[in-house]
């Protein structure tokens, strides 16, 4: 007990710097996810155009749904990044307080931001660890078990609407569909091309699912 009593307490300024570094690291991770999804989207766009050219609108529609989901994922990632920036700003304000008062004070703003970010599936583990450190440092109150439990089920997967899918189809393959001539290929040629395209699409779906995961 005496050893723990005389043990040197963490420097508040060092703690704040560590949290800010952790946030910047997570932001870079989000940027990489966004770039990966955008890279895969370009491949899916080409697959949609190819499907439209051969008149395979079922495949084109399925791939358009993938685009809708990918763009929603990107929007969510940008929102997550904005929340991290906001938390970083609040921590900078805490750093100024430490320099003046020599210690951190309870911050309802940081508490609110951390509580919100814990509900984000991609950041859940990191933010739970950071919240424990902040609680120990006296910056925020202990997170209630109920809040943590509810965070585990917070992900809200929105279903893409038909209008969103049609909008993507029009954006990517509108000209192709409008100028599509009548079927000039034989049934055997069309079937052979469709089998090749289906294999390519299966590979694209697997890569896109891996990126979003």
JSON list of N, CA and C in Angstrom, two decimals, residues 21 36 51 67 76 79 127 134 143 146 171 176 194:
[
{"chain": "A", "resi": 21, "resn": "UNK", "atom": "N", "xyz": [-2.29, 11.38, -29.65]},
{"chain": "A", "resi": 21, "resn": "UNK", "atom": "CA", "xyz": [-1.57, 10.52, -30.59]},
{"chain": "A", "resi": 21, "resn": "UNK", "atom": "C", "xyz": [-2.41, 9.31, -30.99]},
{"chain": "A", "resi": 36, "resn": "UNK", "atom": "N", "xyz": [-9.41, 2.54, -49.44]},
{"chain": "A", "resi": 36, "resn": "UNK", "atom": "CA", "xyz": [-9.60, 1.16, -49.91]},
{"chain": "A", "resi": 36, "resn": "UNK", "atom": "C", "xyz": [-10.99, 0.96, -50.49]},
{"chain": "A", "resi": 51, "resn": "UNK", "atom": "N", "xyz": [-21.89, -5.26, -67.11]},
{"chain": "A", "resi": 51, "resn": "UNK", "atom": "CA", "xyz": [-23.16, -5.99, -66.97]},
{"chain": "A", "resi": 51, "resn": "UNK", "atom": "C", "xyz": [-24.26, -5.32, -67.77]},
{"chain": "A", "resi": 67, "resn": "UNK", "atom": "N", "xyz": [-22.48, -0.52, -54.25]},
{"chain": "A", "resi": 67, "resn": "UNK", "atom": "CA", "xyz": [-22.01, 0.88, -54.30]},
{"chain": "A", "resi": 67, "resn": "UNK", "atom": "C", "xyz": [-22.73, 1.71, -53.24]},
{"chain": "A", "resi": 76, "resn": "UNK", "atom": "N", "xyz": [-20.17, 7.26, -43.07]},
{"chain": "A", "resi": 76, "resn": "UNK", "atom": "CA", "xyz": [-20.05, 6.94, -41.64]},
{"chain": "A", "resi": 76, "resn": "UNK", "atom": "C", "xyz": [-18.62, 7.13, -41.15]},
{"chain": "A", "resi": 79, "resn": "UNK", "atom": "N", "xyz": [-17.86, 10.76, -40.70]},
{"chain": "A", "resi": 79, "resn": "UNK", "atom": "CA", "xyz": [-18.51, 11.23, -39.48]},
{"chain": "A", "resi": 79, "resn": "UNK", "atom": "C", "xyz": [-17.69, 10.83, -38.26]},
{"chain": "A", "resi": 127, "resn": "UNK", "atom": "N", "xyz": [-11.94, 3.12, -27.85]},
{"chain": "A", "resi": 127, "resn": "UNK", "atom": "CA", "xyz": [-12.55, 4.15, -27.01]},
{"chain": "A", "resi": 127, "resn": "UNK", "atom": "C", "xyz": [-12.87, 3.64, -25.61]},
{"chain": "A", "resi": 134, "resn": "UNK", "atom": "N", "xyz": [-9.05, 7.73, -19.01]},
{"chain": "A", "resi": 134, "resn": "UNK", "atom": "CA", "xyz": [-9.54, 9.07, -18.67]},
{"chain": "A", "resi": 134, "resn": "UNK", "atom": "C", "xyz": [-10.23, 9.09, -17.32]},
{"chain": "A", "resi": 143, "resn": "UNK", "atom": "N", "xyz": [-17.75, 5.10, -16.88]},
{"chain": "A", "resi": 143, "resn": "UNK", "atom": "CA", "xyz": [-18.82, 4.77, -17.82]},
{"chain": "A", "resi": 143, "resn": "UNK", "atom": "C", "xyz": [-19.74, 3.74, -17.18]},
{"chain": "A", "resi": 146, "resn": "UNK", "atom": "N", "xyz": [-24.52, -0.02, -18.16]},
{"chain": "A", "resi": 146, "resn": "UNK", "atom": "CA", "xyz": [-25.65, -0.03, -19.09]},
{"chain": "A", "resi": 146, "resn": "UNK", "atom": "C", "xyz": [-25.28, 0.67, -20.39]},
{"chain": "A", "resi": 171, "resn": "UNK", "atom": "N", "xyz": [-26.44, 6.86, -62.76]},
{"chain": "A", "resi": 171, "resn": "UNK", "atom": "CA", "xyz": [-25.18, 7.61, -62.70]},
{"chain": "A", "resi": 171, "resn": "UNK", "atom": "C", "xyz": [-24.06, 6.88, -63.43]},
{"chain": "A", "resi": 176, "resn": "UNK", "atom": "N", "xyz": [-25.11, 3.84, -71.14]},
{"chain": "A", "resi": 176, "resn": "UNK", "atom": "CA", "xyz": [-24.99, 2.49, -71.72]},
{"chain": "A", "resi": 176, "resn": "UNK", "atom": "C", "xyz": [-26.37, 1.85, -71.88]},
{"chain": "A", "resi": 194, "resn": "UNK", "atom": "N", "xyz": [-21.43, -14.39, -69.96]},
{"chain": "A", "resi": 194, "resn": "UNK", "atom": "CA", "xyz": [-22.05, -14.20, -68.65]},
{"chain": "A", "resi": 194, "resn": "UNK", "atom": "C", "xyz": [-21.34, -15.01, -67.58]}
]
